[in-house]
Amino acid sequence: MNANNQHSKLQLKNAANAALASILNLTLLPVIGFIALYLIYKKTTPNNIDHYHAVLGMKINIIAAFVLFVVSGLMILLGGFNSPWTWVYVISYFTIVHTAFIVIALWALVRSWSGDKLKSNQ
Amino acid sequence: MKYESQGIAKMYFIAAIGLFVGQILFGVTLGLQYVMGDFLFPAIPFNVARMVHTNLLIVWLLFGFMGSAYYLVPEESERELYAPWLAKLMFWVFLAAGVLTILGYLLVPYATLAEMTMNHLLPTMGREFLEQPTITKIGIVIVVLAFLFNIGMTILTGKKTVITLVLITGLIGLAVFFLFAFYVPDNLVLDKYFWWFVVHLWVEGVWELIMASLLAYVLIKVTGVDREVIEKWLYIIIAMALISGLLGTGHHFFWIGTPDYWQWVGSIFSALEPIPFFMMTLFAFNVVNKRRRDHPNKAAVLWALGTAVMAFLGAGVWGFLHTLAPVNYYTHGTQITAAHGHMAFYGAYVMVVLTMISYSMPIMRGQKAANERAQVLEMWSFWLMTVSMVFITLFLTGAGVLQVYLQRYSETPLPFMVVQDKIEIFYWLREVAGLVFLIGLLLYVYSFFAKGKEVEDIGAAVTS
Ligand code: HEM
Ligand code: HEM
Ligand SMILES: [Fe+2]
């Protein structure tokens, strides 16, 4: 059913840890989570499932950081710190987009447990 | 359907859906009254419509929980229900009590209702969500006790599974915490304490157990994943729910005249409350990812996954948003609260009941799954209702942020009603989203009658 048996135990473990670090960086442990993720990434070699999940996690987090902070920052810059409307947009935007990234990272974690990539290769 | 008595769930589910329609009709009425203050006045004033809206919600969710238990427990326990006649009798008692109470709200002034039902003998009326006359509350206790006895005996004399044990624990908790509804101290601070012991300990405590067990049951059925895996998850989820949820009650004790330490206890423990919801999402995703087969009831799988995501969003994310004392200082009792209340109730409890209905209703009607067209319509209704609830939440959040800013944060705070005028646009938008929700719900009801090509039970192993 899944590609479990093609990966070594260690690779699976690394993949799961990478996916976990990615979620932690998005939620409880920002920055620290990313450092952990980077350290796991360094241990992996290309074309393996752990490498895939480490890179995926880093991509998700870099994109998330950009989309969340840069766009929110722009909203505040353009809208003005003291305008109530700025905060209407920033808070709604940040909450919903942040959750979307967490849900994607959750799915990645679940896929890493079964040794799969985010999307199944047909 | 393995056991005949499971079929009793059907009448409970039909009543639940009927009352759900009523709840939403009053919801859109309320939404309109927000922007057109005298709509339906004096026939149905806002406070009455609000009471009907929230009470119908609670009552139909209880119908949904009971129906779910009557369906689930015999199958898990591998025996017929202990006393099917009692379940049928209690259905009519509960329906009569519910309908009479709602009619009471609508037809006579609340104070008269209190007099008519002799509230002075044991005053319990007047608290939000618990407005029912004392006699109705006693009726609820009788129905719930009979229900607990019935499924309790079924479980005790049958096979015991982790799912039924978690479910019955949650249901007993529901009954026990409801007893606080009968204690209404004169001291307003104590009064609020005990009110929250019902409301908070329900939705952020024992109902989570009910939700987790129902979700686990449907997921086992539609994915064929091993029980052992699911049981381990259930243990962790309920442990997290109780650890965070019990002391998390403190997030309601910040500003009601209680000691200061609640600001710390409430903030810290309630900040952990998203974890069980987060784990339910992880759990549902994991089980669906590892599924052994593709169940022909695609709609049920969609509802199950939708519940996991939306409960996390509504309870976990929108709950966390305003749960820390320094934030809640500003947001307490604003539209932020209403935004969270809507999405959490919908995402967790409405959706989990609809998941159970979606899975079991076709089986009770003699099919493995509804026909293709019916399923497509049902999935449309899923998206219409869910997306419009997301929009209701977003509009209320927007209204709430502006409200907090203009009324509480700004250096020149404006009066409540002046602010309400300024945020009117959001209330209009909420009303539009509410109407879309209603359309989605009507489509949902229609989907039960839609004819189409029967699905084949391929039951095939997943190939991906
Ligand atoms: C499915 C679970 C949940 C449901 C159905 C729910 C529902 C509600 C409702 C209806 C209210 C408004 C009560 C009132 O004042 O009338 C409320 C208030 C509140 N909820 Fe939840 N909730 C859930 C979970 C959570 C979680 C997990 C958190 C925290 C992480 C949370 C935090 C809060 C807070 C802080 C308030 C008080 C808001 C205020 O000060 O006005 N809720 N909830
Ligand atoms: C399944 C869907 C729904 C659920 C679970 C639900 C639940 C609730 C709850 C728990 C409250 C009390 C909120 C609080 O105390 O903070 C409430 C109030 C309310 N609901 Fe709903 N509701 C739903 C649908 C709707 C719809 C479609 C509308 C209409 C547009 C609506 C409009 C309102 C209004 C206007 C209030 C009164 C808010 C206030 O007092 O300021 N609801 N609803
Ligand atoms: Fe609470």
XYZ file of C-alpha atoms and ligand atoms in Angstrom:
673
model
C 0.000 0.000 0.000
C 2.665 2.495 0.866
C 6.336 2.610 0.216
C 7.253 1.783 3.782
C 9.554 -1.087 3.084
C 11.765 0.824 0.696
C 13.063 3.071 3.465
C 15.338 2.196 6.320
C 14.072 2.573 9.867
C 16.458 5.444 10.440
C 15.241 7.323 7.391
C 11.642 6.933 8.508
C 12.538 8.207 11.937
C 14.370 11.185 10.508
C 11.501 11.937 8.170
C 9.002 11.894 11.040
C 11.262 14.058 13.185
C 11.713 16.545 10.381
C 7.966 16.801 9.883
C 7.498 17.218 13.634
C 10.140 19.932 13.817
C 8.367 21.681 10.965
C 5.072 21.742 12.883
C 6.776 22.826 16.086
C 8.369 25.711 14.262
C 4.934 26.748 13.048
C 3.361 26.501 16.504
C 5.040 26.133 19.890
C 8.720 26.631 19.120
C 9.316 29.133 16.357
C 12.969 29.481 15.307
C 14.075 26.637 17.620
C 11.964 24.288 15.530
C 13.643 25.534 12.395
C 17.127 25.001 13.815
C 16.165 21.441 14.736
C 14.800 20.961 11.261
C 18.002 22.257 9.712
C 20.122 19.901 11.842
C 18.025 16.956 10.697
C 18.334 18.151 7.123
C 22.141 18.107 7.389
C 22.084 14.445 8.346
C 20.104 13.404 5.276
C 21.212 12.545 1.776
C 19.338 13.496 -1.382
C 16.719 11.192 -2.895
C 15.776 9.694 0.447
C 12.459 10.133 2.175
C 14.006 11.923 5.158
C 15.686 14.394 2.859
C 12.383 14.943 1.111
C 10.549 15.694 4.358
C 13.307 17.909 5.725
C 13.306 19.964 2.536
C 9.508 20.031 2.447
C 9.407 21.231 6.049
C 11.921 23.957 5.349
C 10.007 25.031 2.262
C 6.711 25.156 4.134
C 8.243 27.192 6.926
C 10.112 29.626 4.726
C 7.047 30.228 2.595
C 4.914 30.542 5.738
C 7.298 33.020 7.311
C 7.291 35.064 4.143
C 3.573 34.943 3.529
C 2.714 35.602 7.174
C 5.259 38.192 8.236
C 6.005 40.002 5.027
C 2.391 40.300 3.954
C 1.198 41.236 7.456
C 4.084 43.691 7.720
C 3.083 45.258 4.424
C -0.512 45.502 5.564
C 0.608 47.344 8.685
C 2.948 49.603 6.745
C 0.371 50.489 4.128
C -2.637 50.590 6.454
C -0.943 52.351 9.338
C -0.316 50.990 12.819
C -3.044 53.142 14.326
C -5.823 52.290 11.943
C -8.400 49.846 13.293
C -8.979 48.497 9.785
C -5.359 47.430 9.541
C -5.916 45.134 12.492
C -9.157 43.768 11.106
C -7.256 42.593 8.041
C -4.029 41.569 9.740
C -5.644 39.484 12.465
C -8.124 37.740 10.178
C -5.480 37.154 7.527
C -2.814 35.936 9.920
C -5.118 33.553 11.766
C -6.590 31.879 8.724
C -3.345 31.612 6.741
C -1.379 30.449 9.744
C -3.905 27.664 10.311
C -3.717 26.662 6.658
C 0.030 26.142 6.991
C -0.394 24.150 10.192
C -2.896 21.871 8.489
C -0.541 21.310 5.541
C 2.303 20.514 7.935
C 0.005 18.124 9.811
C -0.705 16.244 6.641
C 3.017 16.142 5.884
C 3.642 14.643 9.337
C 1.043 11.963 8.775
C 2.527 11.146 5.371
C 6.039 10.977 6.802
C 4.904 8.378 9.339
C 3.904 6.061 6.525
C 7.029 6.868 4.524
C 5.087 8.678 1.828
C 5.579 11.944 0.055
C 3.025 14.719 0.453
C 1.321 13.715 -2.749
C 1.190 10.072 -3.739
C 2.973 9.445 -7.018
C 0.535 7.856 -9.372
C -27.254 -2.830 10.362
C -26.225 -5.740 12.534
C -28.784 -5.280 15.312
C -32.379 -4.294 14.835
C -32.464 -1.953 17.815
C -29.793 0.238 16.237
C -32.578 1.471 13.983
C -33.993 3.507 16.866
C -31.303 6.042 16.089
C -33.231 7.025 12.972
C -36.065 8.789 14.804
C -33.541 10.637 16.956
C -31.640 11.775 13.893
C -34.768 12.927 12.076
C -35.782 14.994 15.096
C -32.257 16.379 15.338
C -32.255 17.530 11.718
C -35.732 19.027 12.068
C -34.725 21.073 15.092
C -31.468 22.038 13.358
C -33.522 23.644 10.578
C -35.474 25.504 13.248
C -32.268 26.671 14.919
C -30.940 28.123 11.677
C -34.239 29.804 10.795
C -33.988 31.632 14.099
C -30.306 32.296 13.425
C -31.023 34.178 10.214
C -33.879 35.978 11.966
C -31.456 37.123 14.664
C -28.943 38.164 12.061
C -31.564 40.345 10.401
C -32.646 41.822 13.731
C -29.043 42.878 14.245
C -29.337 45.198 11.251
C -33.089 45.863 11.249
C -33.819 46.262 14.923
C -37.598 46.093 14.714
C -37.859 43.099 12.399
C -40.669 40.879 13.761
C -41.010 43.116 16.792
C -42.947 42.713 19.069
C -43.964 39.211 17.965
C -40.495 37.702 18.327
C -38.082 40.028 20.134
C -34.323 39.513 19.779
C -33.829 38.055 23.247
C -36.517 35.446 22.635
C -35.225 34.526 19.197
C -31.714 34.217 20.638
C -32.926 31.911 23.365
C -34.746 29.738 20.833
C -31.643 29.665 18.585
C -29.265 28.518 21.310
C -31.689 26.185 23.079
C -32.622 24.455 19.846
C -28.914 23.972 19.208
C -28.373 22.262 22.545
C -31.505 20.147 22.264
C -30.804 18.907 18.768
C -27.200 18.126 19.622
C -28.483 16.067 22.557
C -30.853 14.253 20.187
C -27.846 13.692 17.938
C -25.659 12.348 20.735
C -28.390 10.025 21.967
C -29.164 8.768 18.479
C -25.458 8.203 17.878
C -25.132 6.225 21.095
C -28.190 4.118 20.307
C -26.701 3.300 16.930
C -23.139 2.731 18.045
C -23.481 0.916 21.358
C -25.373 -2.222 20.229
C -22.920 -2.788 17.410
C -19.877 -2.309 19.610
C -21.356 -4.345 22.457
C -22.484 -7.052 20.045
C -25.982 -7.302 21.426
C -29.387 -5.677 21.061
C -30.127 -2.569 23.082
C -31.063 -3.424 26.665
C -34.539 -1.865 26.455
C -35.541 -0.622 22.995
C -39.013 0.340 24.216
C -37.481 2.693 26.754
C -35.430 4.400 24.068
C -38.568 4.893 21.973
C -40.591 6.153 24.916
C -37.894 8.600 25.952
C -37.714 9.914 22.426
C -41.307 11.090 22.619
C -40.886 12.442 26.138
C -37.849 14.450 25.098
C -39.435 15.690 21.888
C -42.584 16.768 23.719
C -40.566 18.527 26.427
C -38.403 20.259 23.826
C -41.259 21.403 21.615
C -43.409 22.571 24.538
C -40.524 24.558 25.961
C -39.799 26.280 22.660
C -43.494 27.052 22.233
C -43.480 28.420 25.772
C -40.620 30.770 24.864
C -42.438 31.950 21.759
C -45.994 32.221 23.000
C -45.807 33.704 26.479
C -43.476 36.295 27.991
C -40.540 34.695 29.778
C -41.647 35.982 33.179
C -45.092 34.486 32.678
C -43.498 31.205 31.653
C -41.516 31.270 34.872
C -44.705 31.804 36.846
C -46.666 29.158 34.942
C -43.969 26.567 35.537
C -43.599 27.503 39.193
C -40.012 28.603 38.926
C -40.159 30.022 42.466
C -40.196 26.526 43.957
C -36.721 25.843 42.595
C -35.510 28.850 40.633
C -33.189 27.799 37.807
C -34.342 29.966 34.900
C -32.616 32.898 33.261
C -29.070 31.717 32.627
C -27.814 31.627 29.042
C -28.212 28.207 27.390
C -29.963 26.986 30.560
C -33.108 29.108 30.230
C -35.427 26.078 30.282
C -38.137 26.063 32.965
C -37.154 23.948 35.965
C -39.711 21.345 35.023
C -38.124 20.948 31.587
C -34.746 20.559 33.244
C -36.171 17.804 35.418
C -37.561 16.213 32.266
C -34.112 16.370 30.670
C -32.608 14.665 33.715
C -35.172 11.872 33.556
C -34.619 11.333 29.833
C -30.846 11.352 30.225
C -30.930 8.976 33.191
C -33.151 6.529 31.307
C -30.827 6.843 28.342
C -27.708 6.248 30.444
C -29.342 3.263 32.117
C -30.255 1.822 28.742
C -26.903 2.103 27.059
C -25.068 1.466 30.334
C -26.805 -1.899 30.736
C -26.168 -2.703 27.086
C -22.471 -2.042 27.546
C -22.232 -3.844 30.889
C -23.916 -6.984 29.644
C -22.159 -6.943 26.296
C -18.681 -6.649 24.875
C -16.765 -3.677 26.243
C -14.639 -1.673 23.865
C -12.517 1.407 24.405
C -14.914 3.350 22.201
C -17.982 2.528 24.291
C -16.118 3.184 27.532
C -14.967 6.612 26.386
C -18.448 7.356 25.076
C -20.220 6.394 28.282
C -17.711 8.319 30.382
C -18.442 11.399 28.312
C -22.192 10.867 28.550
C -22.101 10.337 32.310
C -20.046 13.518 32.579
C -22.663 15.320 30.512
C -25.364 14.245 32.948
C -23.346 14.985 36.072
C -22.304 18.480 35.032
C -25.866 19.294 34.014
C -26.794 18.979 37.683
C -25.037 22.299 38.316
C -27.854 23.841 36.294
C -30.046 23.275 39.337
C -27.819 25.262 41.652
C -28.301 28.990 41.287
C -26.684 30.867 44.191
C -27.792 34.427 44.889
C -24.216 35.641 44.840
C -23.593 36.604 41.234
C -19.960 35.502 41.275
C -20.857 32.045 42.525
C -23.733 31.951 40.101
C -21.310 32.436 37.196
C -18.948 29.844 38.612
C -21.584 27.182 38.566
C -22.964 28.249 35.213
C -19.547 27.716 33.662
C -19.286 24.330 35.364
C -22.079 23.310 33.034
C -21.213 25.204 29.880
C -17.426 25.020 29.858
C -17.046 21.544 31.333
C -19.461 20.337 28.715
C -17.903 21.721 25.552
C -14.278 21.750 26.667
C -14.415 18.595 28.747
C -16.816 15.703 28.561
C -18.290 16.473 25.147
C -14.812 16.114 23.738
C -14.863 12.499 24.891
C -18.172 11.966 23.129
C -16.815 13.594 20.003
C -13.580 11.588 20.013
C -15.380 8.284 20.439
C -17.930 8.989 17.692
C -15.182 10.078 15.337
C -13.111 7.009 16.168
C -16.068 4.738 15.513
C -16.866 6.195 12.106
C -13.199 6.222 11.149
C -12.799 2.518 11.994
C -15.848 1.758 9.906
C -14.908 3.744 6.834
C -11.181 3.000 6.758
C -10.886 -0.524 8.124
C -7.873 0.519 10.175
C -7.015 -1.632 13.204
C -8.736 -0.888 16.465
C -5.507 -1.039 18.467
C -4.109 1.961 16.624
C -7.271 3.941 17.186
C -7.506 3.043 20.860
C -4.051 4.382 21.645
C -5.028 7.676 20.081
C -8.232 7.811 22.067
C -6.378 7.442 25.355
C -4.016 10.308 24.625
C -6.777 12.547 23.316
C -9.018 12.112 26.337
C -6.135 12.517 28.747
C -5.176 15.798 27.063
C -8.786 16.951 26.955
C -9.257 16.452 30.679
C -5.853 17.733 31.788
C -6.282 20.984 29.878
C -10.045 21.367 30.008
C -10.800 21.029 33.720
C -8.505 23.769 34.997
C -8.952 25.577 31.698
C -12.352 26.618 33.100
C -10.296 29.364 34.704
C -10.356 31.304 31.424
C -13.901 32.298 32.342
C -12.917 33.480 35.812
C -10.699 36.376 34.800
C -13.081 39.278 35.352
C -16.070 38.048 37.316
C -14.929 38.898 40.817
C -12.847 35.792 41.452
C -9.294 35.715 42.923
C -6.387 36.887 40.754
C -4.672 33.533 40.467
C -7.334 32.452 38.007
C -5.703 34.709 35.429
C -2.621 32.484 35.573
C -4.346 29.144 36.001
C -6.924 29.926 33.325
C -4.416 31.268 30.832
C -1.915 28.448 31.197
C -4.268 25.493 31.209
C -6.618 26.800 28.559
C -3.626 27.533 26.331
C -3.181 23.743 26.316
C -6.778 23.138 25.279
C -6.093 23.264 21.545
C -3.863 20.184 21.927
C -6.625 17.558 22.092
C -8.326 19.171 19.084
C -5.018 19.256 17.257
C -4.540 15.574 18.066
C -7.967 14.702 16.760
C -7.013 16.239 13.428
C -3.732 14.374 13.392
C -5.556 11.200 14.325
C -8.215 11.546 11.616
C -5.647 12.388 8.918
C -3.463 9.492 9.998
C -6.248 6.953 9.957
C -7.529 8.086 6.576
C -3.982 8.019 5.208
C -3.555 4.445 6.392
C -6.966 3.277 5.231
C -7.288 -0.311 4.156
C -10.131 0.298 1.773
C -12.144 3.003 0.066
C -15.575 3.003 1.624
C -18.432 3.688 -0.805
C -19.747 6.346 1.593
C -17.473 9.167 0.518
C -19.691 11.774 2.128
C -19.124 10.265 5.579
C -15.355 10.354 5.109
C -15.612 13.991 4.080
C -17.659 14.842 7.167
C -15.210 13.031 9.432
C -12.201 14.849 8.036
C -14.135 18.110 7.998
C -14.998 17.715 11.673
C -11.374 17.177 12.587
C -10.204 20.278 10.730
C -13.072 22.597 11.646
C -13.041 21.673 15.336
C -9.359 22.496 15.447
C -10.009 25.775 13.688
C -13.045 26.846 15.724
C -12.126 25.557 19.168
C -8.357 25.340 18.926
C -7.383 28.371 16.892
C -10.280 30.739 17.575
C -10.321 29.638 21.210
C -6.626 30.312 21.662
C -7.029 33.677 19.986
C -8.769 35.151 23.038
C -7.903 32.802 25.872
C -4.860 34.508 27.390
C -5.889 36.918 30.137
C -4.146 39.997 28.670
C -5.961 39.455 25.364
C -9.258 38.481 26.939
C -9.110 41.711 28.936
C -9.943 43.455 25.670
C -12.002 40.844 23.838
C -14.226 39.550 26.654
C -17.855 39.422 25.576
C -17.295 41.000 22.163
C -18.069 39.694 18.678
C -14.780 37.781 18.899
C -16.528 35.544 21.419
C -19.501 35.064 19.104
C -17.153 34.261 16.202
C -15.449 31.584 18.258
C -18.714 30.239 19.688
C -20.158 29.720 16.216
C -17.213 28.037 14.608
C -16.412 25.862 17.624
C -19.952 24.591 18.071
C -20.346 23.986 14.382
C -16.911 22.501 13.753
C -16.916 20.166 16.707
C -20.388 19.110 17.749
C -22.631 19.914 14.803
C -20.214 18.294 12.403
C -19.544 15.190 14.476
C -23.274 14.515 14.737
C -23.648 15.039 10.979
C -20.741 12.620 10.489
C -22.549 9.938 12.465
C -25.780 10.620 10.580
C -23.994 10.523 7.263
C -22.444 7.168 8.052
C -25.393 5.454 9.692
C -28.483 6.826 7.997
C -27.964 4.986 4.669
C -27.350 1.752 6.578
C -30.539 2.212 8.557
C -32.318 2.734 5.257
C -30.984 -0.567 3.969
C -28.056 0.612 1.865
C -24.341 0.553 2.430
C -24.130 4.174 1.322
C -26.453 6.712 -0.223
C -26.775 6.748 -4.014
C -24.281 8.732 -6.050
C -26.433 11.762 -6.646
C -27.485 11.955 -3.020
C -23.858 11.829 -1.964
C -22.890 14.551 -4.403
C -25.685 16.754 -3.035
C -24.682 15.959 0.517
C -21.091 16.921 -0.222
C -22.291 20.155 -1.785
C -24.220 20.874 1.372
C -21.080 20.125 3.380
C -19.151 22.755 1.472
C -21.934 25.325 1.460
C -22.451 25.064 5.206
C -18.792 24.821 6.109
C -17.587 27.631 3.890
C -20.402 29.918 4.970
C -19.581 29.164 8.602
C -15.982 30.159 7.901
C -17.290 33.418 6.495
C -19.659 34.006 9.417
C -16.642 33.557 11.683
C -14.452 35.875 9.648
C -17.084 38.618 9.489
C -17.713 38.395 13.216
C -13.971 38.448 13.846
C -13.679 41.592 11.742
C -16.579 43.126 13.640
C -14.962 42.044 16.897
C -11.548 43.527 16.148
C -13.114 46.861 15.218
C -15.334 46.726 18.266
C -12.400 46.113 20.583
C -10.390 48.855 18.980
C -13.020 51.555 18.891
C -14.706 50.756 22.162
C -11.926 49.512 24.406
C -8.459 50.068 22.991
C -8.551 53.507 21.431
C -7.499 56.540 23.463
C -10.902 58.043 22.831
C -13.237 55.091 23.393
C -16.662 55.314 21.789
C -19.911 54.170 23.415
C -21.209 50.668 22.688
C -24.081 51.630 20.399
C -22.023 54.145 18.441
C -19.555 51.378 17.709
C -22.329 48.981 16.736
C -23.394 51.476 14.084
C -19.892 51.629 12.705
C -19.560 47.901 12.291
C -22.957 47.375 10.704
C -21.472 46.330 7.361
C -20.080 43.177 8.994
C -23.490 42.286 10.332
C -24.957 42.568 6.850
C -22.227 40.337 5.477
C -22.794 37.843 8.292
C -26.462 37.748 7.383
C -25.657 36.964 3.753
C -23.336 34.153 4.842
C -26.076 32.937 7.179
C -28.534 32.724 4.295
C -26.030 30.670 2.304
C -25.726 28.417 5.343
C -29.508 27.989 5.321
C -29.434 27.071 1.626
C -26.729 24.506 2.367
C -28.833 23.044 5.142
C -31.931 22.799 2.959
C -29.843 21.046 0.322
C -28.647 18.674 3.032
C -32.228 17.809 3.936
C -33.091 17.365 0.272
C -30.160 14.993 -0.244
C -31.967 12.353 1.811
C -34.726 12.244 -0.791
C -32.592 12.440 -3.931
C -32.780 9.470 -6.268
C -29.864 8.278 -8.366
C -27.571 5.453 -9.371
C -26.836 3.134 -6.472
C -23.193 2.919 -5.468
C -21.377 -0.359 -5.783
C -19.631 -1.653 -2.739
C -16.271 -2.225 -4.285
C -14.663 -2.569 -0.871
C -11.441 -2.714 -2.836
C -8.060 -2.218 -1.283
C -6.520 1.156 -1.845
C -3.939 1.070 -4.538
C -2.043 4.281 -3.999
C -15.729 22.649 20.829
C -15.290 23.305 21.801
C -15.742 24.683 22.184
C -16.975 25.259 22.088
C -18.249 24.635 21.546
C -16.872 26.588 22.617
C -17.917 27.493 22.699
C -17.873 28.698 23.348
C -18.972 29.598 23.521
C -20.396 29.376 22.986
C -18.549 30.662 24.230
C -19.375 31.875 24.653
C -19.991 31.625 25.967
C -20.804 32.818 26.415
O -20.233 33.732 27.022
O -22.002 32.830 26.140
C -17.153 30.448 24.514
C -16.353 31.308 25.234
C -14.973 31.163 25.330
N -14.210 30.140 24.814
Fe -14.884 28.495 23.899
N -15.586 26.815 23.004
C -14.860 25.677 22.762
C -13.522 25.490 22.992
C -12.655 26.467 23.437
C -11.221 26.323 23.563
C -10.435 25.058 23.207
C -10.743 27.500 24.046
C -9.332 27.930 24.354
C -8.277 27.533 23.799
C -11.878 28.370 24.260
C -11.813 29.642 24.785
C -12.896 30.410 25.115
C -12.823 31.659 25.865
C -11.554 32.330 26.398
C -14.119 32.125 26.011
C -14.576 33.377 26.745
C -14.749 34.517 25.814
C -15.101 35.794 26.535
O -14.367 36.166 27.466
O -16.072 36.437 26.155
N -13.013 27.722 23.863
N -16.764 29.237 23.956
C -24.847 25.413 13.021
C -24.782 26.677 12.961
C -24.839 27.607 14.154
C -24.421 27.389 15.437
C -23.739 26.148 15.992
C -24.727 28.579 16.193
C -24.455 28.766 17.545
C -24.682 29.899 18.268
C -24.263 30.125 19.622
C -23.490 29.131 20.470
C -24.660 31.371 19.986
C -24.365 32.058 21.312
C -23.078 32.801 21.083
C -22.413 33.390 22.280
O -22.922 33.307 23.398
O -21.335 33.979 22.106
C -25.330 31.955 18.856
C -25.851 33.227 18.797
C -26.239 33.849 17.631
N -26.290 33.277 16.379
Fe -25.838 31.397 15.896
N -25.308 29.490 15.369
C -25.380 28.935 14.100
C -25.864 29.523 12.974
C -26.234 30.835 12.878
C -26.619 31.493 11.676
C -26.703 30.846 10.312
C -26.874 32.776 12.004
C -27.368 33.880 11.106
C -26.864 34.616 10.350
C -26.657 32.932 13.422
C -26.806 34.118 14.134
C -26.649 34.258 15.481
C -26.856 35.500 16.183
C -27.225 36.829 15.563
C -26.611 35.233 17.534
C -26.726 36.225 18.704
C -25.387 36.839 18.967
C -25.455 37.872 20.034
O -26.143 37.715 21.040
O -24.800 38.913 19.853
N -26.270 31.726 13.929
N -25.342 31.034 17.805
Fe -14.254 27.636 28.146
